[in-house]
Amino acid sequence: MNLSYRPGNGIGVVRVHATRLDAAVAIPFKDQFSAAAITGEGADAGVVLLDLEEVEFLDSSGLGAVVAARKMLGDDRTLALAALRPAVEKVMRLTHMDRIFPIYPDAASCPPGQGSAEAV
C-alpha cells in the first residue's frame, strides 16, 4: 500500500498507488491517509480528494477504510473521491456511498474548496 499527497487546485489530493483496497491493506491505508491528510502536509486542506484511479477492486474492508478516512477529517473538512473505475463505482453506488461522498470523474474536475454531494 502506498499513498502520495500533493496540493492541487486549492485542495489536497491523496492518491492511492495500489490496484486493491481490501482487508489486506485497510489498516496501512488508514495509517498512511492519516499521515498525509491529518498530521502531514495536507493537515490544512479543507477538501481532501482521494484519487482512486489505480484502484480496480474495493471490498467491504476497503470501503470501511474510506469511510474511516472521512471520519478522520472531522465535520469541518470534506473527503471527495475521484477517478473511480467501474467496479469501484459500482460498490459506491450499491452501498449508496455515492450519496455521502462527492465523486468526480478525475482529480482535475474537483473545483477548489468544493465538496457538496451533488458532484457527479
PDB file of C-alpha atoms in Angstrom:
ATOM      1  CA  MET A   1       0.000   0.000   0.000  1.00  0.00           C
ATOM      2  CA  ASN A   2       1.366   3.358  -0.991  1.00  0.00           C
ATOM      3  CA  LEU A   3      -0.304   6.763  -0.870  1.00  0.00           C
ATOM      4  CA  SER A   4       1.041  10.060  -2.117  1.00  0.00           C
ATOM      5  CA  TYR A   5      -0.083  13.587  -1.291  1.00  0.00           C
ATOM      6  CA  ARG A   6       0.038  16.716  -3.386  1.00  0.00           C
ATOM      7  CA  PRO A   7      -1.681  20.057  -3.134  1.00  0.00           C
ATOM      8  CA  GLY A   8      -3.718  20.742  -6.241  1.00  0.00           C
ATOM      9  CA  ASN A   9      -6.337  23.220  -7.413  1.00  0.00           C
ATOM     10  CA  GLY A  10      -6.861  24.572  -3.889  1.00  0.00           C
ATOM     11  CA  ILE A  11      -7.429  21.102  -2.410  1.00  0.00           C
ATOM     12  CA  GLY A  12      -5.309  18.278  -1.028  1.00  0.00           C
ATOM     13  CA  VAL A  13      -5.055  15.248  -3.295  1.00  0.00           C
ATOM     14  CA  VAL A  14      -4.269  11.838  -1.799  1.00  0.00           C
ATOM     15  CA  ARG A  15      -3.594   9.252  -4.474  1.00  0.00           C
ATOM     16  CA  VAL A  16      -3.785   5.528  -3.822  1.00  0.00           C
ATOM     17  CA  HIS A  17      -0.999   3.630  -5.596  1.00  0.00           C
ATOM     18  CA  ALA A  18      -2.495   0.135  -5.396  1.00  0.00           C
ATOM     19  CA  THR A  19      -4.854  -1.933  -7.511  1.00  0.00           C
ATOM     20  CA  ARG A  20      -6.756  -3.286  -4.495  1.00  0.00           C
ATOM     21  CA  LEU A  21      -8.212  -1.601  -1.455  1.00  0.00           C
ATOM     22  CA  ASP A  22      -9.243  -4.586   0.643  1.00  0.00           C
ATOM     23  CA  ALA A  23      -8.812  -6.228   4.045  1.00  0.00           C
ATOM     24  CA  ALA A  24      -5.116  -6.857   3.437  1.00  0.00           C
ATOM     25  CA  VAL A  25      -4.341  -3.134   3.090  1.00  0.00           C
ATOM     26  CA  ALA A  26      -7.133  -1.407   5.043  1.00  0.00           C
ATOM     27  CA  ILE A  27      -5.040  -0.702   8.145  1.00  0.00           C
ATOM     28  CA  PRO A  28      -1.965   0.555   6.239  1.00  0.00           C
ATOM     29  CA  PHE A  29      -4.318   2.692   4.121  1.00  0.00           C
ATOM     30  CA  LYS A  30      -5.783   4.356   7.221  1.00  0.00           C
ATOM     31  CA  ASP A  31      -2.329   4.894   8.726  1.00  0.00           C
ATOM     32  CA  GLN A  32      -0.923   6.434   5.548  1.00  0.00           C
ATOM     33  CA  PHE A  33      -4.053   8.537   4.966  1.00  0.00           C
ATOM     34  CA  SER A  34      -3.728   9.926   8.480  1.00  0.00           C
ATOM     35  CA  ALA A  35      -0.040  10.660   7.945  1.00  0.00           C
ATOM     36  CA  ALA A  36      -0.787  12.513   4.690  1.00  0.00           C
ATOM     37  CA  ALA A  37      -4.062  14.329   5.371  1.00  0.00           C
ATOM     38  CA  ILE A  38      -4.341  14.609   9.153  1.00  0.00           C
ATOM     39  CA  THR A  39      -0.876  15.132  10.580  1.00  0.00           C
ATOM     40  CA  GLY A  40       1.185  15.735   7.445  1.00  0.00           C
ATOM     41  CA  GLU A  41       1.336  18.137   4.564  1.00  0.00           C
ATOM     42  CA  GLY A  42      -2.432  18.016   3.970  1.00  0.00           C
ATOM     43  CA  ALA A  43      -3.490  18.897   7.505  1.00  0.00           C
ATOM     44  CA  ASP A  44      -4.711  22.349   6.423  1.00  0.00           C
ATOM     45  CA  ALA A  45      -6.694  21.275   3.341  1.00  0.00           C
ATOM     46  CA  GLY A  46     -10.426  21.889   3.782  1.00  0.00           C
ATOM     47  CA  VAL A  47     -11.171  19.446   0.965  1.00  0.00           C
ATOM     48  CA  VAL A  48      -9.200  16.232   0.579  1.00  0.00           C
ATOM     49  CA  LEU A  49      -9.670  14.438  -2.720  1.00  0.00           C
ATOM     50  CA  LEU A  50      -8.992  10.694  -2.667  1.00  0.00           C
ATOM     51  CA  ASP A  51      -7.792   9.776  -6.150  1.00  0.00           C
ATOM     52  CA  LEU A  52      -8.682   6.122  -6.753  1.00  0.00           C
ATOM     53  CA  GLU A  53      -7.612   5.945 -10.395  1.00  0.00           C
ATOM     54  CA  GLU A  54      -5.321   2.938  -9.836  1.00  0.00           C
ATOM     55  CA  VAL A  55      -7.793   1.016  -7.639  1.00  0.00           C
ATOM     56  CA  GLU A  56      -9.510  -1.780  -9.556  1.00  0.00           C
ATOM     57  CA  PHE A  57     -11.041  -3.634  -6.579  1.00  0.00           C
ATOM     58  CA  LEU A  58     -12.715  -2.393  -3.397  1.00  0.00           C
ATOM     59  CA  ASP A  59     -14.215  -4.759  -0.820  1.00  0.00           C
ATOM     60  CA  SER A  60     -16.149  -4.037   2.375  1.00  0.00           C
ATOM     61  CA  SER A  61     -12.946  -3.582   4.391  1.00  0.00           C
ATOM     62  CA  GLY A  62     -11.635  -1.129   1.829  1.00  0.00           C
ATOM     63  CA  LEU A  63     -14.952   0.721   1.863  1.00  0.00           C
ATOM     64  CA  GLY A  64     -14.770   0.810   5.651  1.00  0.00           C
ATOM     65  CA  ALA A  65     -11.283   2.296   5.411  1.00  0.00           C
ATOM     66  CA  VAL A  66     -12.543   5.045   3.080  1.00  0.00           C
ATOM     67  CA  VAL A  67     -15.400   5.811   5.500  1.00  0.00           C
ATOM     68  CA  ALA A  68     -12.891   5.869   8.377  1.00  0.00           C
ATOM     69  CA  ALA A  69     -10.775   8.352   6.388  1.00  0.00           C
ATOM     70  CA  ARG A  70     -13.819  10.602   6.063  1.00  0.00           C
ATOM     71  CA  LYS A  71     -14.408  10.422   9.817  1.00  0.00           C
ATOM     72  CA  MET A  72     -10.746  11.248  10.497  1.00  0.00           C
ATOM     73  CA  LEU A  73     -11.205  14.559   8.706  1.00  0.00           C
ATOM     74  CA  GLY A  74     -13.974  15.664  11.060  1.00  0.00           C
ATOM     75  CA  ASP A  75     -17.066  17.695  10.304  1.00  0.00           C
ATOM     76  CA  ASP A  76     -15.241  20.819   9.120  1.00  0.00           C
ATOM     77  CA  ARG A  77     -13.408  19.084   6.254  1.00  0.00           C
ATOM     78  CA  THR A  78     -14.648  17.191   3.203  1.00  0.00           C
ATOM     79  CA  LEU A  79     -13.460  13.938   1.665  1.00  0.00           C
ATOM     80  CA  ALA A  80     -14.257  13.740  -2.041  1.00  0.00           C
ATOM     81  CA  LEU A  81     -13.473  10.839  -4.389  1.00  0.00           C
ATOM     82  CA  ALA A  82     -12.163  10.887  -7.937  1.00  0.00           C
ATOM     83  CA  ALA A  83     -11.389   8.631 -10.884  1.00  0.00           C
ATOM     84  CA  LEU A  84     -13.445   5.617  -9.826  1.00  0.00           C
ATOM     85  CA  ARG A  85     -13.070   2.569 -12.024  1.00  0.00           C
ATOM     86  CA  PRO A  86     -16.332   0.794 -12.918  1.00  0.00           C
ATOM     87  CA  ALA A  87     -16.061  -1.907 -10.227  1.00  0.00           C
ATOM     88  CA  VAL A  88     -15.299   0.672  -7.518  1.00  0.00           C
ATOM     89  CA  GLU A  89     -18.053   2.984  -8.753  1.00  0.00           C
ATOM     90  CA  LYS A  90     -20.481   0.055  -8.600  1.00  0.00           C
ATOM     91  CA  VAL A  91     -19.617  -0.613  -4.940  1.00  0.00           C
ATOM     92  CA  MET A  92     -20.146   3.075  -4.134  1.00  0.00           C
ATOM     93  CA  ARG A  93     -23.485   3.089  -5.928  1.00  0.00           C
ATOM     94  CA  LEU A  94     -24.775  -0.189  -4.457  1.00  0.00           C
ATOM     95  CA  THR A  95     -23.895   0.899  -0.922  1.00  0.00           C
ATOM     96  CA  HIS A  96     -25.291   4.409  -1.519  1.00  0.00           C
ATOM     97  CA  MET A  97     -21.915   5.899  -0.655  1.00  0.00           C
ATOM     98  CA  ASP A  98     -22.289   7.958  -3.830  1.00  0.00           C
ATOM     99  CA  ARG A  99     -24.803   9.973  -1.776  1.00  0.00           C
ATOM    100  CA  ILE A 100     -22.276  10.500   1.010  1.00  0.00           C
ATOM    101  CA  PHE A 101     -19.127  11.316  -0.932  1.00  0.00           C
ATOM    102  CA  PRO A 102     -18.780  13.932  -3.655  1.00  0.00           C
ATOM    103  CA  ILE A 103     -17.457  11.978  -6.654  1.00  0.00           C
ATOM    104  CA  TYR A 104     -15.592  13.498  -9.602  1.00  0.00           C
ATOM    105  CA  PRO A 105     -14.508  11.916 -12.894  1.00  0.00           C
ATOM    106  CA  ASP A 106     -10.868  12.846 -12.205  1.00  0.00           C
ATOM    107  CA  ALA A 107      -8.795  14.914  -9.789  1.00  0.00           C
ATOM    108  CA  ALA A 108      -8.794  17.972 -12.044  1.00  0.00           C
ATOM    109  CA  SER A 109     -12.608  18.084 -12.010  1.00  0.00           C
ATOM    110  CA  CYS A 110     -12.922  18.886  -8.300  1.00  0.00           C
ATOM    111  CA  PRO A 111     -13.384  22.658  -8.022  1.00  0.00           C
ATOM    112  CA  PRO A 112     -11.311  24.429  -5.366  1.00  0.00           C
ATOM    113  CA  GLY A 113     -12.945  24.272  -1.968  1.00  0.00           C
ATOM    114  CA  GLN A 114     -15.838  22.170  -3.262  1.00  0.00           C
ATOM    115  CA  GLY A 115     -17.291  19.058  -1.697  1.00  0.00           C
ATOM    116  CA  SER A 116     -21.057  19.074  -1.945  1.00  0.00           C
ATOM    117  CA  ALA A 117     -22.711  15.731  -2.503  1.00  0.00           C
ATOM    118  CA  GLU A 118     -24.033  16.871  -5.901  1.00  0.00           C
ATOM    119  CA  ALA A 119     -20.699  16.335  -7.692  1.00  0.00           C
ATOM    120  CA  VAL A 120     -21.396  13.601 -10.252  1.00  0.00           C
TER     121      VAL A 120
END
